[in-house]
Amino acid sequence: MKTIHLRPVCAAIVMLCAQAPAFAQDADGGAAQTSPGANESQNARAAADAEAATNQANAAVTPVAPTQPAQQSQPIQQITVTGLRSSIRSAESIKRNSVQVVDSINAEDIGKFPDRAAGDALQRIAGVQVQRDRGETNSVIIRGLPDVVTTLNGMEYFTGNGRRLSYQDLPVQSIGGLDVYKTATPNQLEGGIAGGVDVRLRMPFDLKGRNVSGFLEDRRQTVNGSSATDDKNNPGGGFSASNRWNTSYGEIGALVDVAFNREHWGYPVQWVDRPVNVYSVNPVTGVGRRNLDTPVAPLSPGDVLGEFPNVGGIYNAGDRDRGSLHAAFQWKVNPTLEANVQYLGTGYRGRNAVDYMIANSTWTPTITNVKLAPAGSYCNTPEGTICPILSANHPAAQFGGPYDWDPYIATSTQAQKEHTVTHFLSQGLNYREGRWKASSNLAWVKSTFVNDTVIVDQQVPGASADIYTYGADGHGGYNSITTPTSAAPLRDPNQFVLRGLSQNWTVTKGEQVQWRGDASYRLGDGFFEGIDAGLRFSQHRASAHKAQGNNDFTGARPSPTAAFGSSFETLAPGLDRLGGPWMTPSRDYLIDQADTVRALYGAPLGRLPEDPNSTFQESEQTNTLYAAARFKTQTGGVDVSGTAGLRYVHVNRTLRGNSRVGDVITPIDNSSSENNVLPSASLIFGWSERLQSHLSAGKTITRPEFARLNPALSLSPATVNAPGTGSAGNANLRPTSSKNLDATFEYYFPKNGYAQIALFHRNIDGYLQDMETSENINGLNYRVLRPQNSGSGKLKGAEFGVQKFFDFLPGPWSNFGVQFNYTWIDGENQTLTSPTSNTYMTTALTNVAKQNYNFALLYEGNGITGRLTATHRGDYVEQIAEPRFNQDRTVKATTFVDLSVSYAITPNISLQLDAINLTHQKFESELGPYMPRDVRYNPTTYGLGLRFSL
């Protein structure tokens, strides 16, 4: 067996990656590890290995035989290629040789970023944007759309009862590469109108002989927006070992890797609620009076109207552990048959606190020191001219019993204990002889998510609040919260009385058995090169079980410390703009002594009994058939090759649950089926040796997430002066479909690097959007969100990218390189005017940023590898026509800057320094000028790691 071995010069690897792999490639072009059925992608990766081997920069070359493209079944020369350049070159060659529009990132390349998880690494790819939450990447967007199918070595993979991977759960330790497919071919799994992400796990045949590597690291997270938060150590570590043996039974390989990391995290959020309260304001005296008139109008001559939203904050924090175990076994029985078994187990465990601080002023009859925004077009509302109020003093006013005060000043803790466990087990057979190539792959996935939450609210009666909604940096906060007896009541536990207790728990499960068989036959050297065909069968079950309950006192409200003792209270670090720390119920007390809390409220001890009205079960049986023809020709001196075919998918679905609208509960027991025919065609035009184009057309679909099909209603209780909120799925959702057209123009530089322009267009039908209704449930008002299929929409855009190491420069300058890509996107959608309407209005596509770019400055030489990256996502619309005044909620642009530098102390030991979010970027949303919504402070993280290889 002739192979290309890719060995790193320095052992620097990032975070959870242990060592760059040495990709093994059979002399006949068959990859030792491939995604099942992805024949074009297999050939692309085969050619990538061969072409990367020809990179003379930073390479030592020992000729064995003339180099030939891997797919031509010719001998391959024996070459050792080293470093970051070879990894980038390999990913570049995958892009060049794949019939699809695809961008990749390989193990060594991943290892040069400060990334712990798969989602973090994906943001480095052209056209890919990510969303960060609580210090982690929790979702991936391709060209503006979130509907992305995820596969593990070509097999469907998911977390909980979802359809997709929770990217923060998969460490880069186990990853050999990531391929982002922006177009589809018939052999690829359906399920993503945006595209697909295939995670290539490491396999023992990827490496040459015995390989042992590992890492130890520590990270320090600085929580922005909260100076009272202490930095803490966040350790991590991993170990990987693999070997290959030639035996009388054939070649055998085994690999195992483990990884673990712990994080103490913080994520402060300051929010300004949407406009609700309207005041009639005297511009001279600065006094505002609550105006409940319909239609609203000034209460006195000379008054003007102003709106003042509620202002509050959340200090999210917790401790989370993530671990993984990955094992793989390969057996090359003979030159034509190879078998493999692979297991991946991932786990997450967290103890979290969601610490609220609110100062809701809903019923206050009079506010003082009112400052209005200057008049402008943003004051024009469907109800007349109503300008934002920038700040005002809200004196305490009692409107009922001894605890009925406005503003309602309270803190609250949502104490969450949760865990996720996901298992993936697969068995594959790959057969290749003569013109035939076939594979069989069987996989089992099981994932469980469990959450238990206990919530206790506590109030400061008789407090006054001096509040601003728009400060110097464009966001809200508190100038002061006071009571007649305290200038800082939020830090005095004796100022509080207990309010309500709320409990809920959720268990979601997903389990799938899937099999696919793929075959390919090479016809010869005529126009039609070959035929690909395959079958896939899948049984996927998802379920959700939950319960929710609320309890409260009927008489006098006790002091928290008098009821439970001083250990019940803790001082949350809070937010600087809200006055700093505040007292709130302790997370650990609520979790560890939950029965003590229940007993005081008169609630039954132990976990609540399951609510049968919230139970949800769905089963999907999917049968798939695909067929495609591969062709190649030359016309007018231009090489043309590609594939065309179709994928037929039949789905039988059973869904059981309960829908609740208001106080009406309706059982649902639906059985349905659907058929989808998904044609596609992909072509490569070889204009010259270095110039080529991709052209693709096809149809794709995305099925709704199981959680969005679950009609069960989840509620967050109302406070004394603010409505509650709720969310539910919609059992009648249909798949979203898209008709796609893509074209590229690519130039590949000598030795390494490329420049490209890509154009894309999507005609979308049934894009999912959340719609809000007001519902009265058990006598209380709730704002309830449910998803709906929208009408038709379209998305179009362009990408420009360039990648190059500066080999043509003299001396140390040749060690530098650059990667840059820019994506411009424009889209619109036909959105329902209301949840019950049959009419549509033209709106923006939600969550689609018009301008996005990634930039990386690279360095590799003298034992040092460095990468400085900037990831920009432009502003985008998050919510269409948000009440009260039907304004679109938009999110401001962000640019995250990260740094990763490693130094090879010895050939087998390296030191790595990482820095994440050096620009202290934060999430900021608004409804328009002088009308902010959220500011969410992403942390800045610094890491130091030691890597070794034996």
XYZ file of N, CA and C in Angstrom, residues 786-861:
228
model
N -45.786 31.175 18.624
C -45.891 29.901 17.917
C -45.326 30.063 16.517
N -44.666 29.018 15.975
C -44.132 29.124 14.610
C -45.226 28.949 13.569
N -45.032 29.617 12.442
C -45.919 29.498 11.293
C -45.071 29.404 10.036
N -45.585 28.691 9.036
C -44.967 28.741 7.709
C -45.312 30.065 7.061
N -44.314 30.755 6.574
C -44.576 31.972 5.822
C -44.836 31.620 4.370
N -44.969 32.636 3.542
C -45.202 32.413 2.118
C -43.898 32.213 1.375
N -43.834 32.727 0.167
C -42.635 32.576 -0.645
C -41.620 33.655 -0.274
N -40.375 33.333 -0.511
C -39.307 34.284 -0.256
C -38.150 34.021 -1.191
N -37.204 34.905 -1.170
C -36.008 34.699 -1.993
C -34.794 35.240 -1.266
N -33.670 34.622 -1.566
C -32.392 35.032 -1.005
C -31.367 34.965 -2.116
N -30.585 36.003 -2.215
C -29.541 36.024 -3.236
C -28.295 36.653 -2.627
N -27.156 36.356 -3.228
C -25.950 36.914 -2.666
C -24.721 36.559 -3.468
N -23.591 37.051 -2.960
C -22.307 36.826 -3.606
C -21.237 36.647 -2.538
N -20.242 35.826 -2.865
C -19.094 35.618 -1.994
C -17.821 35.941 -2.762
N -16.895 36.565 -2.065
C -15.558 36.748 -2.614
C -14.574 36.204 -1.596
N -13.612 35.428 -2.056
C -12.640 34.863 -1.128
C -11.265 34.784 -1.743
N -10.233 34.920 -0.899
C -8.860 34.767 -1.338
C -8.070 34.123 -0.211
N -7.135 33.252 -0.567
C -6.301 32.547 0.402
C -4.921 32.370 -0.212
N -3.872 32.783 0.538
C -2.548 32.708 -0.057
C -1.479 32.846 1.013
N -0.469 31.960 0.964
C 0.769 32.170 1.697
C 1.725 32.947 0.788
N 2.500 33.859 1.398
C 3.322 34.764 0.607
C 4.691 34.133 0.302
N 4.677 32.987 -0.374
C 5.915 32.287 -0.700
C 6.808 33.087 -1.637
N 6.236 34.034 -2.370
C 6.995 34.786 -3.354
C 7.807 35.916 -2.714
N 7.585 36.174 -1.401
C 8.311 37.234 -0.719
C 9.626 36.709 -0.158
N 10.602 37.572 0.039
C 11.908 37.112 0.530
C 11.926 36.925 2.046
N 12.825 36.079 2.506
C 13.122 35.945 3.923
C 11.918 35.606 4.763
N 11.859 36.188 5.970
C 10.782 35.846 6.904
C 9.401 36.249 6.421
N 9.320 37.170 5.455
C 7.999 37.568 4.950
C 7.277 36.402 4.275
N 8.047 35.431 3.780
C 7.419 34.287 3.128
C 6.679 33.385 4.118
N 6.891 33.618 5.404
C 6.187 32.829 6.422
C 4.777 33.335 6.687
N 4.441 34.484 6.132
C 3.117 35.064 6.361
C 2.132 34.597 5.294
N 0.872 34.618 5.652
C -0.203 34.299 4.719
C -1.465 35.011 5.136
N -2.479 34.911 4.296
C -3.732 35.601 4.582
C -4.889 34.769 4.061
N -5.988 34.827 4.784
C -7.269 34.282 4.337
C -8.315 35.379 4.493
N -9.105 35.573 3.470
C -10.157 36.589 3.533
C -11.349 36.111 2.726
N -12.521 36.266 3.281
C -13.738 36.018 2.512
C -14.807 37.002 2.941
N -15.600 37.424 1.973
C -16.664 38.404 2.178
C -17.934 37.856 1.549
N -19.032 37.939 2.271
C -20.321 37.456 1.771
C -21.351 38.572 1.854
N -21.980 38.849 0.740
C -23.073 39.830 0.680
C -24.366 39.066 0.414
N -25.395 39.345 1.199
C -26.662 38.614 1.107
C -27.811 39.609 1.115
N -28.794 39.340 0.305
C -30.026 40.137 0.312
C -31.201 39.171 0.211
N -32.260 39.462 0.925
C -33.414 38.561 0.895
C -34.687 39.249 1.321
N -35.793 38.641 0.970
C -37.094 39.115 1.399
C -38.031 37.928 1.537
N -39.134 38.150 2.241
C -40.045 37.047 2.523
C -41.478 37.574 2.582
N -42.421 36.680 2.271
C -43.841 36.996 2.417
C -44.306 36.476 3.772
N -44.553 37.402 4.699
C -44.878 37.083 6.078
C -46.356 37.318 6.346
N -46.973 36.413 7.087
C -48.372 36.593 7.469
C -48.543 37.883 8.259
N -49.624 38.602 7.975
C -49.882 39.843 8.709
C -50.321 39.582 10.136
N -50.863 38.401 10.401
C -51.202 37.992 11.764
C -51.288 36.461 11.770
N -51.230 35.821 12.951
C -51.263 34.356 12.996
C -52.518 33.736 12.394
N -53.604 34.476 12.396
C -54.871 33.938 11.884
C -55.227 34.479 10.511
N -54.316 35.243 9.911
C -54.600 35.882 8.629
C -54.199 34.996 7.469
N -54.803 35.252 6.310
C -54.406 34.596 5.069
C -53.738 35.574 4.118
N -53.435 36.763 4.599
C -52.777 37.769 3.768
C -51.327 37.921 4.214
N -50.500 38.372 3.268
C -49.063 38.444 3.507
C -48.561 39.863 3.277
N -47.435 40.160 3.901
C -46.725 41.407 3.662
C -45.264 41.074 3.372
N -44.620 41.931 2.569
C -43.225 41.709 2.221
C -42.334 42.228 3.337
N -41.489 41.353 3.851
C -40.593 41.711 4.950
C -39.191 41.180 4.665
N -38.284 41.526 5.540
C -36.940 40.955 5.470
C -36.979 39.504 5.927
N -36.001 38.729 5.482
C -35.796 37.389 6.029
C -35.113 37.539 7.387
N -35.698 36.953 8.410
C -35.128 37.095 9.744
C -33.788 36.374 9.841
N -32.902 36.957 10.654
C -31.585 36.400 10.986
C -30.625 36.362 9.801
N -30.902 37.120 8.745
C -30.032 37.169 7.573
C -29.271 38.492 7.582
N -27.973 38.435 7.820
C -27.128 39.626 7.806
C -26.656 39.901 6.382
N -26.740 41.138 5.968
C -26.416 41.468 4.585
C -24.911 41.370 4.315
N -24.085 41.793 5.261
C -22.646 41.810 5.026
C -21.925 41.017 6.109
N -21.045 40.119 5.669
C -20.297 39.256 6.577
C -18.906 39.040 6.000
N -17.915 38.952 6.890
C -16.586 38.631 6.392
C -15.770 37.943 7.476
N -14.762 37.187 7.034
C -13.754 36.581 7.887
C -12.383 36.978 7.348
N -11.498 37.345 8.259
C -10.138 37.694 7.862
C -9.174 37.011 8.816
N -8.112 36.423 8.278
C -7.102 35.781 9.110
C -5.713 36.132 8.590
N -4.876 36.619 9.486
C -3.470 36.828 9.193
C -2.702 35.638 9.744
N -1.956 34.959 8.890
C -1.298 33.701 9.240
C 0.210 33.889 9.337
N 0.819 33.076 10.195
C 2.280 33.023 10.251
C 2.698 31.615 10.629
N 3.700 31.108 9.909
C 4.260 29.815 10.256
C 5.731 29.793 9.864
N 6.579 29.669 10.882
C 8.008 29.603 10.638
C 8.785 29.714 11.930
